C-alpha cells in the first residue's frame, strides 16, 4: 500500500518529476514529460504497478530526510542496528535525455541493502520486454522496452530477474565510506543505441550548482526565507522548461477524500495560476521565468477567444480528454484514477480576469506589449463582454449546476479594471469608455446580487446563503479595501462557517435544503484547501490584523512535511495530507502569504492603488 502522502519527497529535472517515499521507494514517475504515462505507478496501486526501492534489509530504527541546501537533491539517511546508510536521489538537469540517479553511501558500520526494480509502462498496464546487454561503453545494463518507451538501468550490482512476478531484485552490503551508484535512463524505444551512462561524480555537483544558482536569485530576505525558497524551488521543479508552463502538480488522482472519487489529473497548466505565478516570480527576482510563463500563456490562448480553455498541456495542448485507468486500484483504494481533465471544456469566467491581470502585472513590471500580445487581449475583452453575464462552473470547476458565482463576477470586474488601467496608465489603445462603464456596472451588480443581508456576507453565488473562501481575494484583487465593513463581515462569516483551527475549507460540500446534492454535483466530504488558509493569512495582513496573520501563518508552516512540501488539502480528522502533491497553488499561496506577513503594516506591493472612478473600489497599484 502507498505511504501517507506527506511521506513523499519530490525530485525533478524541469521536464518531469518523481516522488520518493521514506521507505526509499520511487512510487511515481512519468517520463519523459510530466503528463507522460507512468513508468512507476505504485503510488496509485501497489508495487506490481511499478516502483524502484532502495532500502536496508531488516529493521530500520529511524529515517531522516533533507534536501541539500537550496537544491532539489534529496538525502535519506536510514539508521539500522548495524549502521547508517545514506541514499542520495536526484534527476540531472536535462541535456536531451531523462535520468534518475541514486547514490548509496555508507556512513557508519555495515548495512545490508536491498533493491527492487519493477518497471511497468503506461500506468502499470505494460509489462516490458527486459534483457541484459552491454551499453555503448561496453558496460552491463538492463534494458526494458514496451511500446514507445524504453529505459536502461545501470549500477553495481544489477538486480536479477524474478520470473514469477516480473520483478528485479538485488541485495548488497555497504560499509562506512563505500559508495555505489545506480542510474535509470529513459529513451524512445525506436532508438537503436542505448544512451551512454552519466557519471554521478559529475552530475551530482552539476545538479547542485544549477539549483543553488537559481535559488540565490530569490529577493525575499524576510524571516521565512527558508520556506519561501523551498516553495520557489518546488515551483521551478514543476516548470516544463521547454515552454515555461507550470503544472499544478506532478501527480494525478491523489484523492481529496480518502476512498472518495474527487480524484483529478493535475499534470497540466491552469490559467488560473497565471496571475499569482507571474506576480510571485516578478516580486522575487525571477524575471526570465516570468517572461517564459507569459510567453507560454500567450501562445496557449492564441486563436479564437471563443476557444479559450481554463487549462492546457505543458506545451499548450488543448485536447485533454479525460479517461480512467481501471487496472489501477487508486491511492489507498480511491478510484477512479483519471488521466486527462474534463474541466478543460468548462466555462469559467474568472479565467479572463486571471489572464488579463497576469498580463497587467507583467506590463507594470516592464515587460512590454508587442504586436501580438495587446491585440490578443483586445480580442479576449470582446469575447468576455459577449458572455460575462452567463452562469459558469466557477473557480472550483463544479460539475453540478452552472451558477452566477460571486468570485467569477469579481474576476470579470478585474478583467475590465485591468483593461481600463492599460489605457489610462500604460497608454494603450482601447474602448476605455465602454470598459469603464461595464466595470462600474459589474461592481454595483456584485454589491447588490452577491450580498446577503441575512447572513451579512458576500455569498458563493447570487441568491445563495452560503459562503466561499474565494471571496477572500476581494482585497488582493483590488475589488474592495480590506477594511470595508462588508468584507470584514464576510471574513467573519467565513471564519465561523469554513474555518476549523488553522484550516479553511473552500465551501460547504454538504447538500443545501434546496438541493439534493452539493453545489459541486459530487458526494459530500473533502479536506481543507491549504491555499484558502493562506488567503486568510493575507486578508488578515491587509486588514491590519498582523498578529492573527502571523499566528495563522506559523501554524500553516507547521503543516509542511519534513522536507517542506505541501499537498492541495489537509484531512483535519486524520491529521494527514490529501490531494495531489506537491501542489503549486499551495506553495504559491505560501509565498504570497509570507510576503504579506513580512510587510504587514506597509502598503501592499501587489495591490497598492490610487482611487479610481466610482465608490468603494480598491487602490490603484503603484510602485
PDB file of N, CA and C in Angstrom, residues 539-576:
ATOM      1  N   UNK A 539      -5.462  38.106   3.896  1.00  0.00           N
ATOM      2  CA  UNK A 539      -6.574  39.006   4.214  1.00  0.00           C
ATOM      3  C   UNK A 539      -6.379  39.635   5.591  1.00  0.00           C
ATOM      4  N   UNK A 540      -5.957  38.840   6.571  1.00  0.00           N
ATOM      5  CA  UNK A 540      -5.651  39.387   7.894  1.00  0.00           C
ATOM      6  C   UNK A 540      -4.584  40.474   7.790  1.00  0.00           C
ATOM      7  N   UNK A 541      -3.503  40.168   7.069  1.00  0.00           N
ATOM      8  CA  UNK A 541      -2.396  41.119   6.965  1.00  0.00           C
ATOM      9  C   UNK A 541      -2.841  42.418   6.310  1.00  0.00           C
ATOM     10  N   UNK A 542      -3.643  42.312   5.255  1.00  0.00           N
ATOM     11  CA  UNK A 542      -4.102  43.508   4.553  1.00  0.00           C
ATOM     12  C   UNK A 542      -5.089  44.308   5.391  1.00  0.00           C
ATOM     13  N   UNK A 543      -5.782  43.636   6.310  1.00  0.00           N
ATOM     14  CA  UNK A 543      -6.741  44.313   7.184  1.00  0.00           C
ATOM     15  C   UNK A 543      -6.077  44.872   8.437  1.00  0.00           C
ATOM     16  N   UNK A 544      -4.765  44.713   8.548  1.00  0.00           N
ATOM     17  CA  UNK A 544      -4.056  45.219   9.712  1.00  0.00           C
ATOM     18  C   UNK A 544      -4.087  44.300  10.910  1.00  0.00           C
ATOM     19  N   UNK A 545      -4.588  43.101  10.745  1.00  0.00           N
ATOM     20  CA  UNK A 545      -4.654  42.126  11.844  1.00  0.00           C
ATOM     21  C   UNK A 545      -3.362  41.304  11.835  1.00  0.00           C
ATOM     22  N   UNK A 546      -2.254  42.001  12.071  1.00  0.00           N
ATOM     23  CA  UNK A 546      -0.926  41.437  11.873  1.00  0.00           C
ATOM     24  C   UNK A 546      -0.651  40.250  12.782  1.00  0.00           C
ATOM     25  N   UNK A 547      -1.021  40.356  14.039  1.00  0.00           N
ATOM     26  CA  UNK A 547      -0.747  39.269  14.975  1.00  0.00           C
ATOM     27  C   UNK A 547      -1.492  38.005  14.581  1.00  0.00           C
ATOM     28  N   UNK A 548      -2.746  38.154  14.170  1.00  0.00           N
ATOM     29  CA  UNK A 548      -3.519  36.992  13.736  1.00  0.00           C
ATOM     30  C   UNK A 548      -2.933  36.398  12.459  1.00  0.00           C
ATOM     31  N   UNK A 549      -2.494  37.268  11.546  1.00  0.00           N
ATOM     32  CA  UNK A 549      -1.892  36.791  10.297  1.00  0.00           C
ATOM     33  C   UNK A 549      -0.632  35.986  10.581  1.00  0.00           C
ATOM     34  N   UNK A 550       0.216  36.510  11.453  1.00  0.00           N
ATOM     35  CA  UNK A 550       1.470  35.833  11.772  1.00  0.00           C
ATOM     36  C   UNK A 550       1.222  34.512  12.479  1.00  0.00           C
ATOM     37  N   UNK A 551       0.296  34.514  13.423  1.00  0.00           N
ATOM     38  CA  UNK A 551      -0.005  33.294  14.171  1.00  0.00           C
ATOM     39  C   UNK A 551      -0.549  32.206  13.256  1.00  0.00           C
ATOM     40  N   UNK A 552      -1.485  32.565  12.385  1.00  0.00           N
ATOM     41  CA  UNK A 552      -2.054  31.578  11.468  1.00  0.00           C
ATOM     42  C   UNK A 552      -0.997  31.082  10.496  1.00  0.00           C
ATOM     43  N   UNK A 553      -0.168  31.985   9.996  1.00  0.00           N
ATOM     44  CA  UNK A 553       0.870  31.585   9.046  1.00  0.00           C
ATOM     45  C   UNK A 553       1.844  30.601   9.691  1.00  0.00           C
ATOM     46  N   UNK A 554       2.239  30.873  10.917  1.00  0.00           N
ATOM     47  CA  UNK A 554       3.154  29.960  11.600  1.00  0.00           C
ATOM     48  C   UNK A 554       2.523  28.581  11.794  1.00  0.00           C
ATOM     49  N   UNK A 555       1.229  28.553  12.086  1.00  0.00           N
ATOM     50  CA  UNK A 555       0.545  27.261  12.220  1.00  0.00           C
ATOM     51  C   UNK A 555       0.551  26.507  10.892  1.00  0.00           C
ATOM     52  N   UNK A 556       0.331  27.228   9.800  1.00  0.00           N
ATOM     53  CA  UNK A 556       0.291  26.588   8.488  1.00  0.00           C
ATOM     54  C   UNK A 556       1.659  26.061   8.086  1.00  0.00           C
ATOM     55  N   UNK A 557       2.711  26.787   8.432  1.00  0.00           N
ATOM     56  CA  UNK A 557       4.051  26.294   8.124  1.00  0.00           C
ATOM     57  C   UNK A 557       4.318  24.969   8.832  1.00  0.00           C
ATOM     58  N   UNK A 558       3.693  24.789   9.992  1.00  0.00           N
ATOM     59  CA  UNK A 558       3.851  23.536  10.718  1.00  0.00           C
ATOM     60  C   UNK A 558       3.210  22.348  10.031  1.00  0.00           C
ATOM     61  N   UNK A 559       2.402  22.602   9.004  1.00  0.00           N
ATOM     62  CA  UNK A 559       1.766  21.516   8.258  1.00  0.00           C
ATOM     63  C   UNK A 559       2.659  20.972   7.150  1.00  0.00           C
ATOM     64  N   UNK A 560       3.709  21.716   6.784  1.00  0.00           N
ATOM     65  CA  UNK A 560       4.633  21.218   5.760  1.00  0.00           C
ATOM     66  C   UNK A 560       5.249  19.905   6.235  1.00  0.00           C
ATOM     67  N   UNK A 561       5.548  19.030   5.304  1.00  0.00           N
ATOM     68  CA  UNK A 561       6.171  17.773   5.719  1.00  0.00           C
ATOM     69  C   UNK A 561       7.644  18.006   6.065  1.00  0.00           C
ATOM     70  N   UNK A 562       8.364  16.947   6.342  1.00  0.00           N
ATOM     71  CA  UNK A 562       9.732  17.078   6.846  1.00  0.00           C
ATOM     72  C   UNK A 562      10.683  17.725   5.856  1.00  0.00           C
ATOM     73  N   UNK A 563      10.324  17.783   4.578  1.00  0.00           N
ATOM     74  CA  UNK A 563      11.182  18.440   3.592  1.00  0.00           C
ATOM     75  C   UNK A 563      10.525  19.694   3.016  1.00  0.00           C
ATOM     76  N   UNK A 564       9.482  20.196   3.694  1.00  0.00           N
ATOM     77  CA  UNK A 564       8.920  21.495   3.347  1.00  0.00           C
ATOM     78  C   UNK A 564       7.880  21.505   2.256  1.00  0.00           C
ATOM     79  N   UNK A 565       7.244  20.363   1.975  1.00  0.00           N
ATOM     80  CA  UNK A 565       6.282  20.283   0.879  1.00  0.00           C
ATOM     81  C   UNK A 565       4.845  20.243   1.395  1.00  0.00           C
ATOM     82  N   UNK A 566       3.931  20.729   0.543  1.00  0.00           N
ATOM     83  CA  UNK A 566       2.508  20.765   0.857  1.00  0.00           C
ATOM     84  C   UNK A 566       1.699  20.125  -0.258  1.00  0.00           C
ATOM     85  N   UNK A 567       0.652  19.423   0.129  1.00  0.00           N
ATOM     86  CA  UNK A 567      -0.319  18.911  -0.835  1.00  0.00           C
ATOM     87  C   UNK A 567      -1.380  19.976  -1.070  1.00  0.00           C
ATOM     88  N   UNK A 568      -2.418  19.599  -1.776  1.00  0.00           N
ATOM     89  CA  UNK A 568      -3.511  20.521  -2.051  1.00  0.00           C
ATOM     90  C   UNK A 568      -4.391  20.728  -0.821  1.00  0.00           C
ATOM     91  N   UNK A 569      -4.639  19.653  -0.074  1.00  0.00           N
ATOM     92  CA  UNK A 569      -5.591  19.708   1.028  1.00  0.00           C
ATOM     93  C   UNK A 569      -5.030  19.021   2.269  1.00  0.00           C
ATOM     94  N   UNK A 570      -5.806  19.145   3.345  1.00  0.00           N
ATOM     95  CA  UNK A 570      -5.425  18.508   4.608  1.00  0.00           C
ATOM     96  C   UNK A 570      -6.660  17.880   5.235  1.00  0.00           C
ATOM     97  N   UNK A 571      -6.515  16.630   5.675  1.00  0.00           N
ATOM     98  CA  UNK A 571      -7.588  15.917   6.362  1.00  0.00           C
ATOM     99  C   UNK A 571      -7.519  16.287   7.839  1.00  0.00           C
ATOM    100  N   UNK A 572      -8.474  17.083   8.285  1.00  0.00           N
ATOM    101  CA  UNK A 572      -8.453  17.597   9.651  1.00  0.00           C
ATOM    102  C   UNK A 572      -8.617  16.475  10.667  1.00  0.00           C
ATOM    103  N   UNK A 573      -9.482  15.517  10.372  1.00  0.00           N
ATOM    104  CA  UNK A 573      -9.778  14.459  11.337  1.00  0.00           C
ATOM    105  C   UNK A 573      -8.627  13.468  11.468  1.00  0.00           C
ATOM    106  N   UNK A 574      -8.007  13.111  10.339  1.00  0.00           N
ATOM    107  CA  UNK A 574      -6.941  12.117  10.386  1.00  0.00           C
ATOM    108  C   UNK A 574      -5.552  12.738  10.422  1.00  0.00           C
ATOM    109  N   UNK A 575      -5.489  14.063  10.378  1.00  0.00           N
ATOM    110  CA  UNK A 575      -4.216  14.773  10.512  1.00  0.00           C
ATOM    111  C   UNK A 575      -3.206  14.313   9.457  1.00  0.00           C
ATOM    112  N   UNK A 576      -3.616  14.388   8.196  1.00  0.00           N
ATOM    113  CA  UNK A 576      -2.736  13.980   7.103  1.00  0.00           C
ATOM    114  C   UNK A 576      -3.087  14.755   5.842  1.00  0.00           C
TER     115      UNK A 576
END
